[in-house]
Amino acid sequence: MTEHATPGTVGFIGLGTMGCHMARNLLKAGHAVHAYDVRPEAVAEISGAVPAASIAEAARAADIVITMLPDTPDVEAVVLGPGGLADNPPPGGIVADMSTISPQAARRMHGLLAGRGVELIDAPVSGGPVGALNGTLTIMAGGSAAAFARARSFFAAMGTTVTHVGGPGAGQTVKLCNQVMVAINIQSCCEALALARASGVDLAQMREVLMGGSAASWMLDRLGPAMISGDASAGFRIDLMLKDLRLVAEMAQSLAVPLPGTALVTSQYVAARAHGEGGNGNQALFRVYDRMTNQVRD
Ligand code: NAD
């Protein structure tokens, strides 16, 4: 199948912050989408999608089922639980889990589904809700090359950088490495901004200047303005990053790789959640620095 192949049928499970945009982009690309979410109101918002009343109904006619769920137990429930995909495999024989979950769990599910004639691809994403909206996600896929080749045209409707990074679990592994860099980079932005603020420097101007030099980063570019203005509205939530950092810590321990920088940033995220920021976007990590430096915002 090429990226311009005949439109197919997608079972889409999990129409939250990311999934709603991804499903709309699949529809825009001409695919039929049979959508299921435990919150039927989330499905109702996807105009053009066929609402499914269960996982089985979403999978029934699907070439591929895509899951976009919060955490490992949610994906395990949808794949292996009662009424799940293992008992109701899509006729196309492909399940692509695009959530961020444990690489070990992804490998385990890959093996269990293979026994039912279904190929699991772990295909987490980077790019946030804006990337999901614009169809410009980075998609890192683990699984067999044959399954990836069949899923690729569907991924191409949602992302611009779509890469097969290895066998089962490799996509989740690459995604967790991505999160190590994202978290430490956000922390570096917070520290530079806190220092500049205490010195009385104009933060907006400093951000612009730094974006032209070697400290430029996606985080400073996209999250810097909200950090400076104090806008904490959610995109990628603090709670979700803490989930990812837990997965990173589990992987690092199992492989005996010390990650001191990540451990330190994780503590800052724990502090942010303790201060009630869990539902806010990642830029709200800067509010920890508001408190550490006794800055009072309106
Ligand atoms: P979300 O919580 O907004 O959406 C998850 C959706 O899954 C919800 O609509 C929820 O009702 C549904 N759901 C939960 N359990 C279900 C079940 N058993 N059956 C059917 N539906 C179920 O989460 P999100 O922000 O869209 O993130 C989804 C995944 O993508 C997470 O693993 C996250 O780490 C990852 N991710 C998120 C972002 C981001 O910026 N939000 C970026 C990259 C990756």
PDB file of C-alpha atoms in Angstrom, residues 27-148:
ATOM      1  CA  LEU A  27     -11.572  11.564   7.532  1.00  0.00           C
ATOM      2  CA  LYS A  28     -10.086  14.456   5.546  1.00  0.00           C
ATOM      3  CA  ALA A  29      -7.777  11.993   3.782  1.00  0.00           C
ATOM      4  CA  GLY A  30     -10.852  10.061   2.647  1.00  0.00           C
ATOM      5  CA  HIS A  31     -10.801   7.167   5.118  1.00  0.00           C
ATOM      6  CA  ALA A  32     -13.964   5.967   6.850  1.00  0.00           C
ATOM      7  CA  VAL A  33     -13.640   6.258  10.639  1.00  0.00           C
ATOM      8  CA  HIS A  34     -15.628   4.117  13.061  1.00  0.00           C
ATOM      9  CA  ALA A  35     -15.069   5.848  16.384  1.00  0.00           C
ATOM     10  CA  TYR A  36     -15.415   4.594  19.947  1.00  0.00           C
ATOM     11  CA  ASP A  37     -14.721   6.328  23.259  1.00  0.00           C
ATOM     12  CA  VAL A  38     -16.027   5.636  26.770  1.00  0.00           C
ATOM     13  CA  ARG A  39     -17.286   9.239  26.533  1.00  0.00           C
ATOM     14  CA  PRO A  40     -19.890   9.150  23.741  1.00  0.00           C
ATOM     15  CA  GLU A  41     -19.881  12.970  23.674  1.00  0.00           C
ATOM     16  CA  ALA A  42     -16.280  12.848  22.409  1.00  0.00           C
ATOM     17  CA  VAL A  43     -17.387  10.707  19.462  1.00  0.00           C
ATOM     18  CA  ALA A  44     -20.364  12.974  18.718  1.00  0.00           C
ATOM     19  CA  GLU A  45     -17.939  15.859  18.123  1.00  0.00           C
ATOM     20  CA  ILE A  46     -16.232  14.094  15.202  1.00  0.00           C
ATOM     21  CA  SER A  47     -18.448  15.043  12.316  1.00  0.00           C
ATOM     22  CA  GLY A  48     -18.353  12.452   9.550  1.00  0.00           C
ATOM     23  CA  ALA A  49     -17.266   9.591  11.824  1.00  0.00           C
ATOM     24  CA  VAL A  50     -19.529   6.586  12.305  1.00  0.00           C
ATOM     25  CA  PRO A  51     -20.185   6.268  16.047  1.00  0.00           C
ATOM     26  CA  ALA A  52     -19.450   2.794  17.421  1.00  0.00           C
ATOM     27  CA  ALA A  53     -21.164   1.571  20.579  1.00  0.00           C
ATOM     28  CA  SER A  54     -18.319  -0.775  21.544  1.00  0.00           C
ATOM     29  CA  ILE A  55     -14.740  -1.752  20.767  1.00  0.00           C
ATOM     30  CA  ALA A  56     -16.071  -4.701  18.754  1.00  0.00           C
ATOM     31  CA  GLU A  57     -18.259  -2.399  16.665  1.00  0.00           C
ATOM     32  CA  ALA A  58     -15.343  -0.051  15.945  1.00  0.00           C
ATOM     33  CA  ALA A  59     -13.192  -3.003  14.843  1.00  0.00           C
ATOM     34  CA  ARG A  60     -15.796  -4.961  12.875  1.00  0.00           C
ATOM     35  CA  ALA A  61     -15.104  -3.540   9.397  1.00  0.00           C
ATOM     36  CA  ALA A  62     -11.662  -2.059  10.024  1.00  0.00           C
ATOM     37  CA  ASP A  63      -8.517  -2.404   7.928  1.00  0.00           C
ATOM     38  CA  ILE A  64      -6.704  -0.994  10.947  1.00  0.00           C
ATOM     39  CA  VAL A  65      -7.709  -0.107  14.502  1.00  0.00           C
ATOM     40  CA  ILE A  66      -5.940   2.875  16.041  1.00  0.00           C
ATOM     41  CA  THR A  67      -5.906   3.400  19.809  1.00  0.00           C
ATOM     42  CA  MET A  68      -5.087   6.796  21.381  1.00  0.00           C
ATOM     43  CA  LEU A  69      -5.571   6.259  25.112  1.00  0.00           C
ATOM     44  CA  PRO A  70      -4.035   7.744  28.253  1.00  0.00           C
ATOM     45  CA  ASP A  71      -1.848   5.018  29.815  1.00  0.00           C
ATOM     46  CA  THR A  72      -0.698   1.374  29.701  1.00  0.00           C
ATOM     47  CA  PRO A  73      -3.663  -0.071  31.687  1.00  0.00           C
ATOM     48  CA  ASP A  74      -6.138   1.693  29.356  1.00  0.00           C
ATOM     49  CA  VAL A  75      -4.512   0.175  26.260  1.00  0.00           C
ATOM     50  CA  GLU A  76      -4.281  -3.250  27.926  1.00  0.00           C
ATOM     51  CA  ALA A  77      -7.992  -3.051  28.786  1.00  0.00           C
ATOM     52  CA  VAL A  78      -8.959  -2.147  25.208  1.00  0.00           C
ATOM     53  CA  VAL A  79      -6.665  -4.750  23.644  1.00  0.00           C
ATOM     54  CA  LEU A  80      -6.834  -7.654  26.083  1.00  0.00           C
ATOM     55  CA  GLY A  81      -9.840  -6.929  28.331  1.00  0.00           C
ATOM     56  CA  PRO A  82     -13.362  -8.318  28.021  1.00  0.00           C
ATOM     57  CA  GLY A  83     -14.864  -7.319  24.674  1.00  0.00           C
ATOM     58  CA  GLY A  84     -11.430  -6.079  23.591  1.00  0.00           C
ATOM     59  CA  LEU A  85      -9.526  -6.243  20.337  1.00  0.00           C
ATOM     60  CA  ALA A  86      -7.925  -9.656  21.010  1.00  0.00           C
ATOM     61  CA  ASP A  87     -11.436 -11.153  21.026  1.00  0.00           C
ATOM     62  CA  ASN A  88     -12.687  -8.858  18.257  1.00  0.00           C
ATOM     63  CA  PRO A  89      -9.785  -8.522  15.824  1.00  0.00           C
ATOM     64  CA  PRO A  90     -10.169  -6.164  12.875  1.00  0.00           C
ATOM     65  CA  PRO A  91     -10.484  -8.032   9.557  1.00  0.00           C
ATOM     66  CA  GLY A  92      -7.466  -6.062   8.253  1.00  0.00           C
ATOM     67  CA  GLY A  93      -5.355  -7.675  10.972  1.00  0.00           C
ATOM     68  CA  ILE A  94      -3.555  -4.486  12.138  1.00  0.00           C
ATOM     69  CA  VAL A  95      -3.781  -2.612  15.444  1.00  0.00           C
ATOM     70  CA  ALA A  96      -1.717   0.564  15.818  1.00  0.00           C
ATOM     71  CA  ASP A  97      -1.422   1.843  19.375  1.00  0.00           C
ATOM     72  CA  MET A  98      -0.440   5.518  19.114  1.00  0.00           C
ATOM     73  CA  SER A  99      -0.654   6.213  22.866  1.00  0.00           C
ATOM     74  CA  THR A 100       2.528   6.570  24.924  1.00  0.00           C
ATOM     75  CA  ILE A 101       2.823   3.434  27.048  1.00  0.00           C
ATOM     76  CA  SER A 102       5.393   1.015  28.462  1.00  0.00           C
ATOM     77  CA  PRO A 103       7.628  -0.549  25.759  1.00  0.00           C
ATOM     78  CA  GLN A 104       7.555  -3.815  27.703  1.00  0.00           C
ATOM     79  CA  ALA A 105       3.731  -3.858  27.707  1.00  0.00           C
ATOM     80  CA  ALA A 106       3.742  -3.080  23.976  1.00  0.00           C
ATOM     81  CA  ARG A 107       6.000  -6.083  23.318  1.00  0.00           C
ATOM     82  CA  ARG A 108       3.825  -8.327  25.484  1.00  0.00           C
ATOM     83  CA  MET A 109       0.639  -7.274  23.659  1.00  0.00           C
ATOM     84  CA  HIS A 110       2.396  -7.699  20.325  1.00  0.00           C
ATOM     85  CA  GLY A 111       3.077 -11.353  21.204  1.00  0.00           C
ATOM     86  CA  LEU A 112      -0.444 -12.006  22.494  1.00  0.00           C
ATOM     87  CA  LEU A 113      -2.115 -10.435  19.443  1.00  0.00           C
ATOM     88  CA  ALA A 114       0.215 -12.275  17.060  1.00  0.00           C
ATOM     89  CA  GLY A 115      -1.302 -15.478  18.457  1.00  0.00           C
ATOM     90  CA  ARG A 116      -4.684 -14.214  17.159  1.00  0.00           C
ATOM     91  CA  GLY A 117      -3.340 -13.321  13.728  1.00  0.00           C
ATOM     92  CA  VAL A 118      -3.163  -9.574  14.462  1.00  0.00           C
ATOM     93  CA  GLU A 119      -0.035  -7.443  14.101  1.00  0.00           C
ATOM     94  CA  LEU A 120       0.408  -4.734  16.737  1.00  0.00           C
ATOM     95  CA  ILE A 121       2.370  -1.636  15.787  1.00  0.00           C
ATOM     96  CA  ASP A 122       3.430   0.651  18.635  1.00  0.00           C
ATOM     97  CA  ALA A 123       3.345   4.067  16.995  1.00  0.00           C
ATOM     98  CA  PRO A 124       3.476   6.879  19.573  1.00  0.00           C
ATOM     99  CA  VAL A 125       3.592  10.476  18.439  1.00  0.00           C
ATOM    100  CA  SER A 126       5.289  13.767  19.164  1.00  0.00           C
ATOM    101  CA  GLY A 127       4.054  17.221  18.197  1.00  0.00           C
ATOM    102  CA  GLY A 128       1.231  17.866  20.678  1.00  0.00           C
ATOM    103  CA  PRO A 129      -2.328  18.949  19.936  1.00  0.00           C
ATOM    104  CA  VAL A 130      -1.113  21.509  17.362  1.00  0.00           C
ATOM    105  CA  GLY A 131       0.749  18.810  15.425  1.00  0.00           C
ATOM    106  CA  ALA A 132      -2.317  16.569  15.708  1.00  0.00           C
ATOM    107  CA  LEU A 133      -4.570  19.372  14.429  1.00  0.00           C
ATOM    108  CA  ASN A 134      -2.306  20.209  11.488  1.00  0.00           C
ATOM    109  CA  GLY A 135      -1.546  16.587  10.604  1.00  0.00           C
ATOM    110  CA  THR A 136       2.162  17.226  11.190  1.00  0.00           C
ATOM    111  CA  LEU A 137       2.864  14.734  13.968  1.00  0.00           C
ATOM    112  CA  THR A 138       6.129  12.853  14.221  1.00  0.00           C
ATOM    113  CA  ILE A 139       5.212   9.170  14.323  1.00  0.00           C
ATOM    114  CA  MET A 140       7.762   6.579  15.503  1.00  0.00           C
ATOM    115  CA  ALA A 141       6.633   3.051  14.763  1.00  0.00           C
ATOM    116  CA  GLY A 142       7.769  -0.308  16.124  1.00  0.00           C
ATOM    117  CA  GLY A 143       6.669  -3.631  14.657  1.00  0.00           C
ATOM    118  CA  SER A 144       7.248  -5.690  11.549  1.00  0.00           C
ATOM    119  CA  ALA A 145       8.253  -3.941   8.329  1.00  0.00           C
ATOM    120  CA  ALA A 146       5.299  -5.590   6.566  1.00  0.00           C
ATOM    121  CA  ALA A 147       2.758  -4.273   9.088  1.00  0.00           C
ATOM    122  CA  PHE A 148       4.343  -0.815   8.939  1.00  0.00           C
TER     123      PHE A 148
END
